[in-house]
CSV table of C-alpha atoms and ligand atoms in Angstrom, one decimal:
chain,number,residue,atom,x,y,z
A,338,UNK,CA,1.9,-32.4,26.8
A,339,UNK,CA,0.8,-32.0,23.3
A,340,UNK,CA,3.7,-31.8,20.7
A,341,UNK,CA,3.2,-28.7,18.6
A,342,UNK,CA,2.7,-30.1,15.1
A,343,UNK,CA,1.3,-27.8,12.3
A,344,UNK,CA,-2.1,-29.3,12.6
A,345,UNK,CA,-2.2,-28.9,16.3
A,346,UNK,CA,-1.2,-25.2,16.0
A,347,UNK,CA,-3.8,-24.8,13.3
A,348,UNK,CA,-6.6,-26.1,15.5
A,349,UNK,CA,-5.7,-24.1,18.6
A,350,UNK,CA,-6.1,-20.5,17.5
A,351,UNK,CA,-9.2,-18.9,16.1
A,352,UNK,CA,-7.8,-15.7,14.6
A,353,UNK,CA,-11.0,-13.8,15.1
A,354,UNK,CA,-10.4,-11.4,17.9
A,355,UNK,CA,-10.6,-8.1,16.0
A,356,UNK,CA,-12.5,-6.7,13.0
A,357,UNK,CA,-11.3,-4.4,10.3
A,358,UNK,CA,-11.8,-0.9,11.6
A,359,UNK,CA,-11.3,-1.7,15.3
A,360,UNK,CA,-8.7,0.2,17.2
A,361,UNK,CA,-5.7,-2.0,17.7
A,362,UNK,CA,-5.5,-2.9,21.4
A,363,UNK,CA,-2.8,-1.0,23.3
A,364,UNK,CA,-0.1,-3.1,24.9
A,365,UNK,CA,3.5,-2.6,26.3
A,366,UNK,CA,5.9,-5.5,26.3
A,367,UNK,CA,9.5,-6.5,26.2
A,368,UNK,CA,11.1,-7.1,22.8
A,369,UNK,CA,14.4,-7.8,21.2
A,370,UNK,CA,14.8,-4.0,20.7
A,371,UNK,CA,13.8,-3.0,24.2
A,372,UNK,CA,10.4,-2.1,25.6
A,373,UNK,CA,7.8,-1.4,23.0
A,374,UNK,CA,4.3,0.2,23.3
A,375,UNK,CA,1.8,0.1,20.5
A,376,UNK,CA,0.9,3.8,20.8
A,377,UNK,CA,4.5,4.8,20.2
A,378,UNK,CA,3.8,3.7,16.6
A,379,UNK,CA,1.1,6.4,16.0
A,380,UNK,CA,1.8,8.3,12.9
A,381,UNK,CA,3.4,5.4,11.1
A,382,UNK,CA,2.0,2.2,9.6
A,383,UNK,CA,2.7,-0.9,11.5
A,384,UNK,CA,2.5,-4.6,10.5
A,385,UNK,CA,2.1,-6.6,13.8
A,386,UNK,CA,2.5,-10.3,13.1
A,387,UNK,CA,2.6,-13.4,15.2
A,388,UNK,CA,4.5,-16.6,14.6
A,389,UNK,CA,3.8,-20.0,16.2
A,390,UNK,CA,7.3,-20.6,17.7
A,391,UNK,CA,11.0,-19.7,17.4
A,392,UNK,CA,13.4,-22.3,16.0
A,393,UNK,CA,10.8,-23.7,13.6
A,394,UNK,CA,11.4,-24.1,9.8
A,395,UNK,CA,8.6,-22.0,8.2
A,396,UNK,CA,9.0,-19.2,10.8
A,397,UNK,CA,12.7,-19.0,10.2
A,398,UNK,CA,12.1,-18.6,6.4
A,399,UNK,CA,9.6,-15.8,7.1
A,400,UNK,CA,12.0,-13.9,9.3
A,401,UNK,CA,14.8,-14.2,6.8
A,402,UNK,CA,12.5,-13.0,4.0
A,403,UNK,CA,11.1,-10.1,6.1
A,404,UNK,CA,14.5,-9.0,7.3
A,405,UNK,CA,15.7,-9.0,3.7
A,406,UNK,CA,12.7,-6.7,2.8
A,407,UNK,CA,13.0,-4.4,5.7
A,408,UNK,CA,14.0,-1.5,3.6
A,409,UNK,CA,11.0,-1.9,1.3
A,410,UNK,CA,8.6,-1.6,4.4
A,411,UNK,CA,10.7,1.4,5.8
A,412,UNK,CA,10.3,3.1,2.4
A,413,UNK,CA,6.5,2.9,2.9
A,414,UNK,CA,6.9,4.4,6.4
A,415,UNK,CA,5.9,1.1,7.8
A,416,UNK,CA,7.4,-0.6,10.8
A,417,UNK,CA,7.5,-4.3,11.5
A,418,UNK,CA,6.8,-6.0,14.8
A,419,UNK,CA,6.8,-9.7,15.5
A,420,UNK,CA,5.3,-11.6,18.4
A,421,UNK,CA,5.4,-15.1,19.9
A,422,UNK,CA,4.9,-16.9,23.2
A,423,UNK,CA,8.6,-17.6,23.4
A,424,UNK,CA,10.8,-15.9,25.9
A,425,UNK,CA,13.1,-12.9,25.1
A,426,UNK,CA,16.1,-15.2,25.5
A,427,UNK,CA,14.7,-17.7,23.0
A,428,UNK,CA,14.2,-14.8,20.5
A,429,UNK,CA,17.7,-13.6,21.1
A,430,UNK,CA,19.2,-17.0,20.5
A,431,UNK,CA,17.1,-17.6,17.4
A,432,UNK,CA,18.1,-14.2,15.9
A,433,UNK,CA,21.8,-15.0,16.5
A,434,UNK,CA,21.3,-18.4,14.7
A,435,UNK,CA,19.5,-16.6,11.8
A,436,UNK,CA,22.4,-14.1,11.5
A,437,UNK,CA,25.1,-16.8,11.7
A,438,UNK,CA,23.3,-19.3,9.3
A,439,UNK,CA,21.7,-16.9,6.8
A,440,UNK,CA,23.7,-13.7,7.1
A,441,UNK,CA,20.7,-11.6,7.9
A,442,UNK,CA,20.2,-9.4,10.9
A,443,UNK,CA,16.6,-9.1,12.1
A,444,UNK,CA,16.4,-5.6,13.4
A,445,UNK,CA,12.7,-5.2,13.9
A,446,UNK,CA,11.3,-6.0,17.4
A,447,UNK,CA,10.2,-9.4,18.4
A,448,UNK,CA,7.9,-9.2,21.4
A,449,UNK,CA,7.8,-11.8,24.0
A,450,UNK,CA,4.3,-12.8,25.1
A,451,UNK,CA,4.6,-15.7,27.5
A,452,UNK,CA,1.4,-14.9,29.3
A,453,UNK,CA,-0.5,-14.6,26.1
A,454,UNK,CA,-1.9,-11.2,27.0
A,455,UNK,CA,-1.2,-9.7,23.6
A,456,UNK,CA,-2.1,-12.9,21.8
A,457,UNK,CA,-5.5,-13.0,23.4
A,458,UNK,CA,-6.2,-9.3,22.9
A,459,UNK,CA,-5.7,-9.8,19.2
A,460,UNK,CA,-7.4,-13.1,18.9
A,461,UNK,CA,-4.2,-14.9,18.0
A,462,UNK,CA,-5.1,-17.5,20.6
A,463,UNK,CA,-8.5,-18.4,22.1
A,464,UNK,CA,-9.6,-17.6,25.7
A,465,UNK,CA,-10.0,-21.4,26.1
A,466,UNK,CA,-6.3,-22.2,25.4
A,467,UNK,CA,-4.2,-22.2,28.6
A,468,UNK,CA,-0.9,-22.8,26.8
A,469,UNK,CA,-0.9,-22.2,23.1
A,470,UNK,CA,1.2,-21.1,20.2
A,471,UNK,CA,-0.2,-18.3,18.0
A,472,UNK,CA,-1.1,-19.0,14.4
A,473,UNK,CA,0.4,-16.7,11.7
A,474,UNK,CA,-1.8,-13.7,12.1
A,475,UNK,CA,-0.9,-10.4,10.4
A,476,UNK,CA,-2.4,-7.1,11.4
A,477,UNK,CA,-2.0,-4.0,9.2
A,478,UNK,CA,-2.4,-1.0,11.5
A,479,UNK,CA,-2.7,2.5,10.1
A,480,UNK,CA,-1.1,5.7,11.5
A,481,UNK,CA,-4.2,6.3,13.6
A,482,UNK,CA,-3.9,2.9,15.3
A,483,UNK,CA,-6.8,1.3,13.4
A,484,UNK,CA,-6.7,-2.4,12.1
A,485,UNK,CA,-7.1,-1.9,8.3
A,486,UNK,CA,-6.5,-5.5,7.2
A,487,UNK,CA,-5.6,-8.8,8.7
A,488,UNK,CA,-4.6,-12.3,7.5
A,489,UNK,CA,-4.5,-15.6,9.2
A,490,UNK,CA,-2.4,-18.6,8.0
A,491,UNK,CA,-1.9,-21.9,9.5
A,492,UNK,CA,1.4,-22.9,11.1
A,493,UNK,CA,2.4,-25.0,8.0
A,494,UNK,CA,2.1,-22.3,5.3
A,495,UNK,CA,4.4,-19.4,5.2
A,496,UNK,CA,3.4,-15.8,4.4
A,497,UNK,CA,4.5,-13.9,1.3
A,498,UNK,CA,6.4,-10.7,1.8
A,499,UNK,CA,5.4,-9.6,-1.7
A,500,UNK,CA,1.7,-9.9,-0.8
A,501,UNK,CA,2.3,-8.1,2.5
A,502,UNK,CA,3.9,-5.2,0.6
A,503,UNK,CA,1.1,-5.3,-2.0
A,504,UNK,CA,-1.6,-5.1,0.7
A,505,UNK,CA,0.3,-2.2,2.3
A,506,UNK,CA,0.6,-0.4,-1.0
A,507,UNK,CA,-3.1,-0.9,-1.8
A,508,UNK,CA,-4.2,0.4,1.7
A,509,UNK,CA,-2.0,3.4,1.3
A,510,UNK,CA,-3.2,4.1,-2.2
A,511,UNK,CA,-6.9,3.9,-1.5
A,512,UNK,CA,-6.7,6.2,1.5
A,513,UNK,CA,-8.1,9.6,1.1
A,514,UNK,CA,-9.9,9.1,-2.2
A,515,UNK,CA,-13.0,7.2,-3.4
A,516,UNK,CA,-11.1,4.5,-5.1
A,517,UNK,CA,-10.7,0.8,-4.9
A,518,UNK,CA,-7.8,-1.6,-5.5
A,519,UNK,CA,-8.9,-4.4,-7.9
A,520,UNK,CA,-7.9,-8.1,-7.9
A,521,UNK,CA,-4.1,-8.6,-8.4
A,522,UNK,CA,-3.6,-4.8,-8.2
A,523,UNK,CA,-0.1,-3.7,-8.2
A,524,UNK,CA,1.5,-0.2,-7.7
A,525,UNK,CA,1.4,1.6,-11.1
A,526,UNK,CA,-1.8,-0.1,-12.1
A,527,UNK,CA,-5.2,1.6,-12.4
A,528,UNK,CA,-7.4,1.9,-9.4
A,529,UNK,CA,-11.2,1.6,-9.7
A,530,UNK,CA,-13.6,4.3,-8.8
A,531,UNK,CA,-16.4,3.8,-6.2
A,532,UNK,CA,-19.6,2.8,-7.9
A,533,UNK,CA,-22.3,5.5,-8.3
A,534,UNK,CA,-25.5,5.1,-6.2
A,535,UNK,CA,-27.8,7.1,-8.5
A,536,UNK,CA,-30.3,5.6,-10.9
A,537,UNK,CA,-29.9,8.3,-13.5
A,538,UNK,CA,-26.2,7.6,-13.6
A,539,UNK,CA,-26.9,3.8,-13.9
A,540,UNK,CA,-29.1,4.4,-17.0
A,541,UNK,CA,-27.0,7.1,-18.3
A,542,UNK,CA,-23.7,5.2,-18.3
A,543,UNK,CA,-22.4,4.3,-21.7
A,544,UNK,CA,-21.6,0.6,-21.1
A,545,UNK,CA,-23.8,-1.8,-19.1
A,546,UNK,CA,-21.1,-2.1,-16.4
A,547,UNK,CA,-19.6,1.4,-16.5
A,548,UNK,CA,-21.7,2.7,-13.6
A,549,UNK,CA,-20.1,0.2,-11.2
A,550,UNK,CA,-17.0,-1.0,-12.7
A,551,UNK,CA,-14.7,1.7,-14.2
A,552,UNK,CA,-11.1,2.8,-13.7
A,553,UNK,CA,-10.6,5.9,-11.6
A,554,UNK,CA,-9.3,8.6,-13.8
A,555,UNK,CA,-5.8,9.8,-13.0
A,556,UNK,CA,-5.6,7.5,-10.0
A,557,UNK,CA,-2.6,5.3,-10.6
A,558,UNK,CA,-0.4,4.7,-7.6
B,541,BEZ,C1,7.1,-23.9,11.4
B,541,BEZ,O1,7.8,-24.5,10.7
B,541,BEZ,O2,7.2,-22.6,11.5
B,541,BEZ,C2,6.2,-24.5,12.5
B,541,BEZ,C3,6.0,-25.9,12.3
B,541,BEZ,C4,5.3,-26.5,13.3
B,541,BEZ,C5,4.6,-25.8,14.2
B,541,BEZ,C6,4.8,-24.5,14.3
B,541,BEZ,C7,5.6,-23.8,13.5
């Protein structure tokens, strides 16, 4: 049996099951907060994320950090849902340890996926893997159940809650208007407008770059 080292976990999963714009695959599963069904989250944002294994160092720091930021996600009408191949009882024992050791109660659901059904549907593990931990995938799912962004980190690098919140803020801010969030965008900073696709506007723009790179008027989130 292979020992799960970060490099082994990194090799095992492709993180390429879905594309941005795909409907998030429906699933029903047991979780630490009861039975969950993806479609029950329609109408709200959902961040569905996998972690390689319970009782591992980086994953523990991620869960502490996410639980501490739970209100910030809730304020954005966004639910969190975690998933790993570990059993429900493993999840419970780990959450109890996190509460006792770090004083943080993880209240968002952690799904058990021992048969890898959900992991395979989301590309967290490859079809070729018979027994595999997921990598650190994160799916940003919009209120219509559509995958809007995803990230994939190796087992040995933890995610940033600040970046998860920033991506969520950016997705929510560009919705419903022809605007774009530039590099390092933060709430309160200017958004960009969609470039024009009209030659007269290209030649008529004041500055050489103004036709494709300009702030959107009145669009600060
Ligand atoms: C972790 O620290 O989270 C971890 C380390 C090795 C393999 C999987 C997870």
